[in-house]
XYZ file of C-alpha atoms in Angstrom:
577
model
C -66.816 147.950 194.361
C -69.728 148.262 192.440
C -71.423 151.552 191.477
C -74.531 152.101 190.727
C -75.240 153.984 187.335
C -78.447 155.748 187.253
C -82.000 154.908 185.299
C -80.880 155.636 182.067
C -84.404 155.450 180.281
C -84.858 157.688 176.968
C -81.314 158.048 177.110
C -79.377 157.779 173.664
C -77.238 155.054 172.237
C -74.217 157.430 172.191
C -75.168 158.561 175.936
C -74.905 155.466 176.671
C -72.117 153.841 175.504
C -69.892 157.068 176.743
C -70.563 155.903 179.715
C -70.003 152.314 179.670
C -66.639 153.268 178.170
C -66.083 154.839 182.160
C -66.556 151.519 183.843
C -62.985 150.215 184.252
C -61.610 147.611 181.788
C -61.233 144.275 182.291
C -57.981 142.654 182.221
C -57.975 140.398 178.602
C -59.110 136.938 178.876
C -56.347 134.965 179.144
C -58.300 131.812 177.507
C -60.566 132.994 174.520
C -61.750 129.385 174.843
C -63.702 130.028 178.027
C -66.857 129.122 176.994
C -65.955 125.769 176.205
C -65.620 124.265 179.918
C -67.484 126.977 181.226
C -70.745 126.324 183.825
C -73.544 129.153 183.096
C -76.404 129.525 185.735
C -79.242 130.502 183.924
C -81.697 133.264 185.907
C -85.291 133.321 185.089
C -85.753 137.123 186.145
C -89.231 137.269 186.580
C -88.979 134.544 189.359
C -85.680 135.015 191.123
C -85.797 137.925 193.133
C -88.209 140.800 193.589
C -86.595 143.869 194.299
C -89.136 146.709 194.870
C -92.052 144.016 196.756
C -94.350 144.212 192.881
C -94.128 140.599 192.965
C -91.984 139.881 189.949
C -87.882 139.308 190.107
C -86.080 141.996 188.291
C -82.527 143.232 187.407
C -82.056 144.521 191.314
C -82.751 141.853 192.373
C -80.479 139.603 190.128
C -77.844 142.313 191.131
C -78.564 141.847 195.051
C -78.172 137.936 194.460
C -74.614 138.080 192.582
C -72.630 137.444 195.873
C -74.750 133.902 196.134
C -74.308 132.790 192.420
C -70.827 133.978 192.506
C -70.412 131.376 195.841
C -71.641 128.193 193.691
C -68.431 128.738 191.793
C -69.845 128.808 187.958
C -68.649 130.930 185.357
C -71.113 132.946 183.797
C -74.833 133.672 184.193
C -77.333 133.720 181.059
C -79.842 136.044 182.168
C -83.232 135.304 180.802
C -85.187 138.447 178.015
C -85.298 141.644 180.268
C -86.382 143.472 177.171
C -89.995 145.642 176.961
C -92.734 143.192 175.696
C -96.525 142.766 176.098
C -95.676 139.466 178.325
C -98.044 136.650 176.508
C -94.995 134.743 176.421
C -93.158 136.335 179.243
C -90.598 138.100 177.551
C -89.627 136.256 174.769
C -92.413 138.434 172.100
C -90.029 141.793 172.258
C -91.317 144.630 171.177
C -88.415 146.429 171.505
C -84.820 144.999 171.140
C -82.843 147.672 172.565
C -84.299 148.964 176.031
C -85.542 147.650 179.263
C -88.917 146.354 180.034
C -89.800 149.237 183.210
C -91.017 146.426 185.342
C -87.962 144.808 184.946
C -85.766 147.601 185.374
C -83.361 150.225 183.805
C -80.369 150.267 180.833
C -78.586 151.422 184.219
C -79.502 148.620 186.005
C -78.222 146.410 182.992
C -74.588 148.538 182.919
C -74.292 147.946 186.740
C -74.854 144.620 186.233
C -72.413 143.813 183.618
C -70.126 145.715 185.888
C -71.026 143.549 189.229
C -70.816 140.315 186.883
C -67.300 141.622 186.381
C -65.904 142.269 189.661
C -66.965 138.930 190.657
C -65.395 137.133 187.416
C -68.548 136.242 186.147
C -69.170 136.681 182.577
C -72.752 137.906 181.116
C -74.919 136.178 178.663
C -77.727 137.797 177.737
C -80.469 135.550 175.925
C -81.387 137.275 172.722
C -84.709 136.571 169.706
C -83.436 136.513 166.564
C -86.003 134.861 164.762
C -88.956 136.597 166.040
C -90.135 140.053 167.279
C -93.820 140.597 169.233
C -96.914 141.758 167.205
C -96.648 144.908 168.798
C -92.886 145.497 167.690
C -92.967 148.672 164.874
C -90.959 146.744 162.592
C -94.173 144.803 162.435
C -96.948 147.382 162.860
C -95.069 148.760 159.833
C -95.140 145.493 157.957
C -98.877 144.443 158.549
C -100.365 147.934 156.773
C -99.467 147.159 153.212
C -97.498 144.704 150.694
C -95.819 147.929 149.701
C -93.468 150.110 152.169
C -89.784 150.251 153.750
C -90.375 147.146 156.006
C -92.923 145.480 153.789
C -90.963 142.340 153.360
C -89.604 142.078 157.306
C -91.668 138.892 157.661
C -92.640 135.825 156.250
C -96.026 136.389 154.054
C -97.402 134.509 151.694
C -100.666 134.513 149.824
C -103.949 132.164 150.979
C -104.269 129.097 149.651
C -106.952 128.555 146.737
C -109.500 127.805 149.170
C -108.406 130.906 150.772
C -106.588 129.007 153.752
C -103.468 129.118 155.156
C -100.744 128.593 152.461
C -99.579 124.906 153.558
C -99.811 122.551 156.474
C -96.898 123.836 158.679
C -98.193 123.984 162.357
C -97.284 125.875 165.713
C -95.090 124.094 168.111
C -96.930 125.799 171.158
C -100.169 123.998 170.562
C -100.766 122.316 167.405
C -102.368 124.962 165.422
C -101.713 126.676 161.752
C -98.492 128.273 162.185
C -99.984 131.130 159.609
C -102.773 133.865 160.933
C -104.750 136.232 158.321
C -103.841 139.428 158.141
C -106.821 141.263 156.895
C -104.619 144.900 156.018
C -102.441 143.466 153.853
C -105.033 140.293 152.317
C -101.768 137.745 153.244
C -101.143 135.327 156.466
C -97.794 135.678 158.365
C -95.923 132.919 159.505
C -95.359 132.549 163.527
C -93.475 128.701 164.166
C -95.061 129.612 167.797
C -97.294 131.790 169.170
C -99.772 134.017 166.776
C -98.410 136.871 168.863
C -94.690 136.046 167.318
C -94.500 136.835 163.460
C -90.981 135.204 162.288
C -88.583 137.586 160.871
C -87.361 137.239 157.114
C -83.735 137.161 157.846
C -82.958 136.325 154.205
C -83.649 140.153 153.693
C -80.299 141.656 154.064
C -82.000 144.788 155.716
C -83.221 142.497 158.521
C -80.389 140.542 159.617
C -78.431 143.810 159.795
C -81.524 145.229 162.020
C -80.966 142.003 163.863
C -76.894 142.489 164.348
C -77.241 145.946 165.188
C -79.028 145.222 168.451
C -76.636 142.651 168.824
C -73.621 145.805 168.882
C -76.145 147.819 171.283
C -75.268 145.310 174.326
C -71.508 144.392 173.228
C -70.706 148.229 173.173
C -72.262 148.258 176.819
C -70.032 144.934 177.891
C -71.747 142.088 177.865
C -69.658 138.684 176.812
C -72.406 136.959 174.917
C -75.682 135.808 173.811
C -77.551 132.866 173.723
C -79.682 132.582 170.922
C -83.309 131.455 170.719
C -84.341 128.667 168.659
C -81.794 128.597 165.789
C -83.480 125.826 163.892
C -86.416 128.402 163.080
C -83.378 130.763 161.405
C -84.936 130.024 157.845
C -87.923 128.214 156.011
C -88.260 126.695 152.732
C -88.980 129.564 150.392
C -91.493 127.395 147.829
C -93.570 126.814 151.317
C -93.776 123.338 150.712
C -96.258 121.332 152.990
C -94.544 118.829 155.419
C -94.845 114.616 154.965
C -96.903 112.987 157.970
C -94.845 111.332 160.545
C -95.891 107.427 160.858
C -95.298 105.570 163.329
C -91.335 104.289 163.681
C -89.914 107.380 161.845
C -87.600 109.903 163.811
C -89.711 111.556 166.035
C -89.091 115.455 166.974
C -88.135 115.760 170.705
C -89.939 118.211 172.079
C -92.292 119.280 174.677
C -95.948 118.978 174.348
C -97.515 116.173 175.298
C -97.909 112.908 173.258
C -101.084 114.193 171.526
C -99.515 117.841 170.550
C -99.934 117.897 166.705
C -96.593 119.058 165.798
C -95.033 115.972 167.086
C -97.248 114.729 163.617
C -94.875 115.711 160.709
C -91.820 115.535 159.623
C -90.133 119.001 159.613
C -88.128 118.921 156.632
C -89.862 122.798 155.394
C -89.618 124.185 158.477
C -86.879 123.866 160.765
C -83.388 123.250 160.201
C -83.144 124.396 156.845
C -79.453 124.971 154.607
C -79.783 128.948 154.608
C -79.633 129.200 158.535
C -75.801 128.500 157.857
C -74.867 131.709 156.232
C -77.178 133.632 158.679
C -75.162 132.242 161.767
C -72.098 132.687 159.931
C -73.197 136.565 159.319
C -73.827 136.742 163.258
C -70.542 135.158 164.365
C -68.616 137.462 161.715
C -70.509 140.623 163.457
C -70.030 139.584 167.324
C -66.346 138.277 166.597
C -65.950 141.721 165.413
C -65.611 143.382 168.674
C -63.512 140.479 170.467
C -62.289 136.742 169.926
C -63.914 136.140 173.599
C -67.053 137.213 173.103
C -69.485 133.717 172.542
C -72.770 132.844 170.981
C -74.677 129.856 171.887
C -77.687 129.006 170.613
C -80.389 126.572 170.956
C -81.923 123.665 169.180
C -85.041 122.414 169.682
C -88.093 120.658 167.684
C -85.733 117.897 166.351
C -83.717 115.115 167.013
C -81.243 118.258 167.491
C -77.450 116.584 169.266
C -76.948 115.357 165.729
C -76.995 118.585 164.099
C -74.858 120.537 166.606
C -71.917 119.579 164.553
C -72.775 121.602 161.887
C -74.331 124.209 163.486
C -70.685 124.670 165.360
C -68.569 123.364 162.821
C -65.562 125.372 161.209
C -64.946 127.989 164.047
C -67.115 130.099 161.963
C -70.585 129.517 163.185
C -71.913 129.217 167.252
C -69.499 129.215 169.682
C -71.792 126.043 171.109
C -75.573 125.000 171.288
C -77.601 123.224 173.987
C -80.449 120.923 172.360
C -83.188 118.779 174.279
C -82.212 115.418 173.580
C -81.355 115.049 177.226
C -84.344 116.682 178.311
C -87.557 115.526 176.030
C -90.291 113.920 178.697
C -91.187 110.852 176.417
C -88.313 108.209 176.833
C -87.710 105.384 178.699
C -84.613 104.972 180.749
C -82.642 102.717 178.192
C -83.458 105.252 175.472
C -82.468 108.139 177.343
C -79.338 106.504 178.732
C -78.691 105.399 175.067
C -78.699 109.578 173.836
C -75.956 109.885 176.341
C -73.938 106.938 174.346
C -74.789 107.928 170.605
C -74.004 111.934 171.484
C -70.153 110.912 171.934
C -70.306 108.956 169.205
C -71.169 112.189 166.445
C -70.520 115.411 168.479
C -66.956 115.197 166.639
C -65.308 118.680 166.973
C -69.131 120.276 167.839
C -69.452 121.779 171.584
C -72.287 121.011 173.225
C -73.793 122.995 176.295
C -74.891 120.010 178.375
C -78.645 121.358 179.933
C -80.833 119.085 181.932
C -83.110 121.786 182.982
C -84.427 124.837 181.725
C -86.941 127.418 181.574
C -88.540 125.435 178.624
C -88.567 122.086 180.629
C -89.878 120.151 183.571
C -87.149 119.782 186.722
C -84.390 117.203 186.176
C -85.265 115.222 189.168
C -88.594 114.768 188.425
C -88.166 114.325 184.599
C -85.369 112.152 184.410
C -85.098 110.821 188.225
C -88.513 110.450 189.156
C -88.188 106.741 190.677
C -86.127 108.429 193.085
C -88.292 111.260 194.047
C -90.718 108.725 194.484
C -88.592 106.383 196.835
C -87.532 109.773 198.996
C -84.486 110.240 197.480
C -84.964 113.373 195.911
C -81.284 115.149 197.400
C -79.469 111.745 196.131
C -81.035 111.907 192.579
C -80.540 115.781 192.001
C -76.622 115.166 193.238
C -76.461 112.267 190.883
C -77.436 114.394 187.925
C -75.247 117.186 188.815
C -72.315 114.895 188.680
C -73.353 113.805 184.989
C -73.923 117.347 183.667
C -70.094 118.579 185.497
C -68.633 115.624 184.388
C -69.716 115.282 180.584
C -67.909 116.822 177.419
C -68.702 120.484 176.771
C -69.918 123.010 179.305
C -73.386 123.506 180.881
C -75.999 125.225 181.634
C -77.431 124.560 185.200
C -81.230 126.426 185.472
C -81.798 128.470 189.016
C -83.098 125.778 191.820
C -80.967 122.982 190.449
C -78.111 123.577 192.576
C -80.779 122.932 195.261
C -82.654 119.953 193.709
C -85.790 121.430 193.350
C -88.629 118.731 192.419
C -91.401 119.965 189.770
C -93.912 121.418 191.914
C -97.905 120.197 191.324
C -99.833 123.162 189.991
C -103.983 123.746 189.739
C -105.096 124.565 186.221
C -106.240 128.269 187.755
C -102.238 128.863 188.439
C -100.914 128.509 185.044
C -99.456 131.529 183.308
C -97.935 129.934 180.489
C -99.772 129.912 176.910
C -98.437 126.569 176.332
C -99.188 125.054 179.259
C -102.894 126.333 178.878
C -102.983 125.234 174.944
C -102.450 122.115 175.560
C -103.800 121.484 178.731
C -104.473 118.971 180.561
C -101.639 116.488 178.467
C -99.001 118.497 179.008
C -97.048 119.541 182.205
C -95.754 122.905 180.594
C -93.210 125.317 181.536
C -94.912 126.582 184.562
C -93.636 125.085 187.151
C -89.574 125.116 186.557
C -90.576 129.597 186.740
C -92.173 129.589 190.233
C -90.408 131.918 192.283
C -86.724 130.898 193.872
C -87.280 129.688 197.464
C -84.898 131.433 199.444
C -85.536 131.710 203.071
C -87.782 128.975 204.485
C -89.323 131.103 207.301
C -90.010 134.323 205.192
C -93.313 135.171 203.740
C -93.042 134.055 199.450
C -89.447 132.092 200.877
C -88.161 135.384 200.593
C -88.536 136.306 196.994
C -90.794 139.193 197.529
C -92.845 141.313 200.202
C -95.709 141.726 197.440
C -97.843 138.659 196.141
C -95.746 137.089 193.257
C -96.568 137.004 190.064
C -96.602 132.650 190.218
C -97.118 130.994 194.001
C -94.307 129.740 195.833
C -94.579 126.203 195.890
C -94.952 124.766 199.622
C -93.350 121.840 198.554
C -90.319 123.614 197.813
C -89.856 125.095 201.282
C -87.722 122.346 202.485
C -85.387 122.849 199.873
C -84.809 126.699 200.424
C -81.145 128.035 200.760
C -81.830 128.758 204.439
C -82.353 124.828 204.467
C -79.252 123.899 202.792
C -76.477 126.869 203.534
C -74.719 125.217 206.726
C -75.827 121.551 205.957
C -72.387 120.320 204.732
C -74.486 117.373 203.371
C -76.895 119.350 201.357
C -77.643 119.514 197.510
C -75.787 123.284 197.659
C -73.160 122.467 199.359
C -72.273 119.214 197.715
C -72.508 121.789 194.244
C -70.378 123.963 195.293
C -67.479 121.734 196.322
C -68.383 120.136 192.524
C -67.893 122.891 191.137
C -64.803 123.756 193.149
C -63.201 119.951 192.566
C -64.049 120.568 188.503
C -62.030 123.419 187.904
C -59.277 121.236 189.554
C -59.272 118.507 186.942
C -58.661 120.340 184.140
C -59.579 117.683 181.381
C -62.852 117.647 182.462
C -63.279 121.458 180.909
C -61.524 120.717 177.805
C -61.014 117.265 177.120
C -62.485 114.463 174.858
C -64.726 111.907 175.449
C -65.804 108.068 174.285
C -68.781 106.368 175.706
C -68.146 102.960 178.143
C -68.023 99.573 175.956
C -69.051 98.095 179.166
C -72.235 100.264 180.193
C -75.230 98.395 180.860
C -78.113 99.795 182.344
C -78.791 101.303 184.476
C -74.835 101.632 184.747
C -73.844 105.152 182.570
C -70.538 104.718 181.855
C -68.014 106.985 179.931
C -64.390 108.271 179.516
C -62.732 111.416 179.576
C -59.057 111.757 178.449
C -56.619 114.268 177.333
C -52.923 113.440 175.881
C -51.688 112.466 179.748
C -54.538 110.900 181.231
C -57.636 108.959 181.390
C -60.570 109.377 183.986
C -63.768 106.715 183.406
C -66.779 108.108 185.384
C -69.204 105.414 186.681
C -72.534 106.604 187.848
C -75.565 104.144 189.117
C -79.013 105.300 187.960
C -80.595 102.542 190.278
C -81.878 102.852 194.097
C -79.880 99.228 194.080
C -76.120 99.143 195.003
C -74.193 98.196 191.873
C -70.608 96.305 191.061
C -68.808 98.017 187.884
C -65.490 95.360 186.768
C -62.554 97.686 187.121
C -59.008 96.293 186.298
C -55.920 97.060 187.216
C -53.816 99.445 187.444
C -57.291 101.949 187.639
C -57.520 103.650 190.623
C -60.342 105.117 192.269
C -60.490 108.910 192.648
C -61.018 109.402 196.380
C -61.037 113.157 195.849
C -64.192 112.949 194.199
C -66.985 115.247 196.327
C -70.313 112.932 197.788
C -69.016 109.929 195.961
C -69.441 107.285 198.702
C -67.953 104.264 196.424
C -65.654 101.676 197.432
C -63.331 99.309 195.496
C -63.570 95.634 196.579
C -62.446 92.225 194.850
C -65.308 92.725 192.530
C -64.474 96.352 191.090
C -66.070 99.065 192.588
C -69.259 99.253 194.463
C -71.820 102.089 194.379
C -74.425 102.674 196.582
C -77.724 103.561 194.875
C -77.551 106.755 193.425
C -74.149 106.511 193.814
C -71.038 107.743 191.394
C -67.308 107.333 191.113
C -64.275 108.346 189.089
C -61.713 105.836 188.204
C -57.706 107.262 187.492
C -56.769 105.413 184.447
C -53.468 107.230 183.859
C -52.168 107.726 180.272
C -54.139 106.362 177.367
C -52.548 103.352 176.729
């Protein structure tokens, strides 16, 4: 039974946590490893279920959904930045790192959801800024009035160059521009790797990674199980602000989002991402959260860079993140051979790293339009979106599966006048943008906004989505949800797909994606066909074909097995030989 704990606005820390410490305890986790097979459904607040008809989701309205993510059968939910903010980029400038924004909710409504998550086995990630703070946060009012004070050094300033601009060539990622804005108060530019509105934090002052961890202990000492942490590779930045080389044509390029003209995609980032001090610093944070329990898990992600090859050592040593989730998989500018090849090469380094596997997310375009988008094309929308789901439940590592996917939501069309997203208008009209992977959940087909609010919402509701609503697809036993919820279900039955190893398939060929997973007592090859065209895959004996497997509609003949388009099997192996 869940009870609901009052709006606890204004209330103090010690107020708080008193009563937290009333909500009964939770048996210990049998498997401090749970992260490590572990699905997470990731809820974009804002757009997932409006509570009180305003027209934005909120934390009710997450808590009056629980009983429906519980049902998909994943493990966790990451819950997208509830925290107060002046919204230009929808919650992820805080200007406060240790309350509620009151549009979203209450601290009660956060204790009664970490309580809810709870009862229903679900464990609670809460996505958490490290790097940045808003313009409006009073660590940085503070900062901005003079080079002299208690918070003086908070943030990255530097001087103006001799011609009085910025001090070196290091641009946004959201649009192409200076990363550096003048500050007129204190005669210096600050350094924002993204929006002007986001001044990056100096967490090589000691005073602000402690600032940083103590916010951290504000929502473990109220229950929650974890964080996921926003773009680690911006942790640190070369202190001698050294300009970045050109990128020419044929080097590594960054995979990111943008658009092929975005600016950023221009350099190489060897000043400004990914540099050797963001070690330590993640070290310092998994030393503070591993403080309170062995179960409690950071995972954080990497973006801006050719990122799967540097999850190793941002995991590395049991010392660092519990896991990160990069875009390799996800990046909008790759054929299907090169995309297919990521899948082979990521097996091939990951070594004793954990990867999050994420084809969507609130950062992204939908998988089945992104990566699948000759199937949308051909009608086969349900197909493709089951076809993915497969990969990302089957893969090493756990994953992250973004609201909508478990109903194979297609990217919705959107008019330049319905954009919210600063990115999406910077850079407009080259790049698709985040906007439409945040329009508003479709729920119920027949309802007015599909059921996501009484009020007008805050993005439209696409009408293309309609047909894909939950009211659609609850008693269709052939449906995207339904076929996700028996994957889920069949997953946690096969135990070495949580926890096992990998190797990518020596006899892949496109568009054939071929891999093994294995464990000490047996070996499972998974065979999927990323083709409308049915496909033959050579299997020899004594491999036998899983016929457990849910939606797999694959047969095995003379020639190996056969796969429909679309199609995907799992071949028994037995014990490595």
């Amino acid at each position: 039974m869940t009870t609901r704990h009052p709006a606890t606005r204004g209330a103090g820390r010690e107020a708080l946590i008193a009563e937290a410490m009333l909500i009964p305890s939770r048996p210990a986790d049998a498997e401090r490893d749970w992260w490590r097979g572990g699905i997470f459904y990731e809820v974009y607040v804002r757009s997932f279920q409006d509570s009180d008809g305003d027209g934005v989701g909120d934390l009710r309205g997450v808590i009056d959904r629980l009983d429906y993510i519980r049902s998909l059968g994943v493990d966790g939910v990451w819950l997208s930045p509830f925290y107060p903010s002046p919204g230009e980029d929808f919650g992820y400038d805080i200007s406060d790192f240790r309350n509620v924004d009151p549009q979203l909710g209450s601290l009660g409504d956060v204790m009664e959801l970490i309580e809810a998550c709870h009862d229903r086995d679900l464990k609670l990630l809460l996505d958490f800024i490290p790097c940045h703070t808003s313009e409006e946060h009073h660590w940085f009012v503070e900062s901005r009035r003079a080079r002299t004070g208690p918070r003086a050094d908070w943030y990255i300033w530097a001087d103006a160059a001799e011609d009085g601009g910025p001090p070196n060539n290091w641009l946004s990622s959201f649009g192409g521009g200076s990363a550096w804005t003048w500050e007129p108060r204190r005669q210096q530019y600050y350094y924002h790797p993204f929006l002007q509105c986001q001044p990056a934090l100096n967490l090589r002052n000691p005073e602000v990674l402690e600032a940083v961890i103590d916010a951290l202990r504000f929502w473990l000492d109220l229950g929650v199980d974890g964080f996921r942490l926003d773009a680690v590779q911006c942790l640190c930045w070369d202190d001698k602000l050294r300009n970045n080389p050109p990128r020419y044509d044929g080097d590594d390029q960054v995979r990111l989002g943008g658009g092929p003209s975005n600016p950023f995609a221009r350099q190489q980032h060897l000043f400004d991402r990914d540099l050797p001090d963001a070690i330590p610093i993640i070290e310092r944070l998994r030393e503070a959260v591993d403080a309170y329990s062995p179960s409690r898990a950071l995972i954080g992600e990497l973006a801006d860079l050719d990122s799967s090859r540097f999850a190793v050592k941002y995991t590395a040593d049991g010392n660092r993140l519990h896991a990160v989730y990069d875009f390799d998989l996800i990046n909008t500018d790759q054929t299907l051979e090169e995309w297919m090849h990521q899948l082979d090469i990521r097996s091939d380094f990951i070594g004793s790293g954990w990867l999050m596997n994420n084809f969507t997310n609130h950062d992204s375009i939908r998988a089945v339009s992104n990566l699948t988008s000759f199937a949308v094309d051909a009608g086969r929308t349900g197909e493709a979106a089951k076809l993915l789901l497969f990969l990302q439940a089957t893969l090493r590592g756990g994953g992250i599966v973004f609201q909508g996917e478990e109903l194979g939501l297609p990217q919705p069309e959107l008019p330049y006048e319905a954009l919210r997203d600063p990115w999406s208008i910077n850079l407009w009209p080259d790049f698709v943008g985040r906007d439409g992977v945040r329009t508003p959940m479709p729920w119920d087909a027949q309802a007015a906004q599909a059921g996501f609010s009484t009020g007008a919402p805050w993005m439209p509701v696409p009408q293309e989505h309609l047909p894909f609503a939950v009211s659609r697809q609850e008693d269709d036993p052939d449906s995207v949800l339904s076929f996700f919820r028996a994957l889920m279900a069949w997953r946690r039955e096969v135990p070495l797909l949580r926890m096992g190893s990998e190797r990518a398939g020596s006899r892949a060929a496109v568009p054939l994606v071929v891999f093994d997973r294995y464990d000490a007592d047996r070996t499972l090859t998974v065979i999927l066909n990323f083709s409308l065209a049915e496909r033959w895959f050579a299997a020899d004996p004594p491999a036998t074909l899983l016929e457990d497997v849910p939606g797999s509609l694959a047969e095995m003949g003379e020639q190996g097995v056969r796969l429909p388009g679309l199609g995907f099997a799992v071949l028994d192996r037995g014990p490595p030989g």
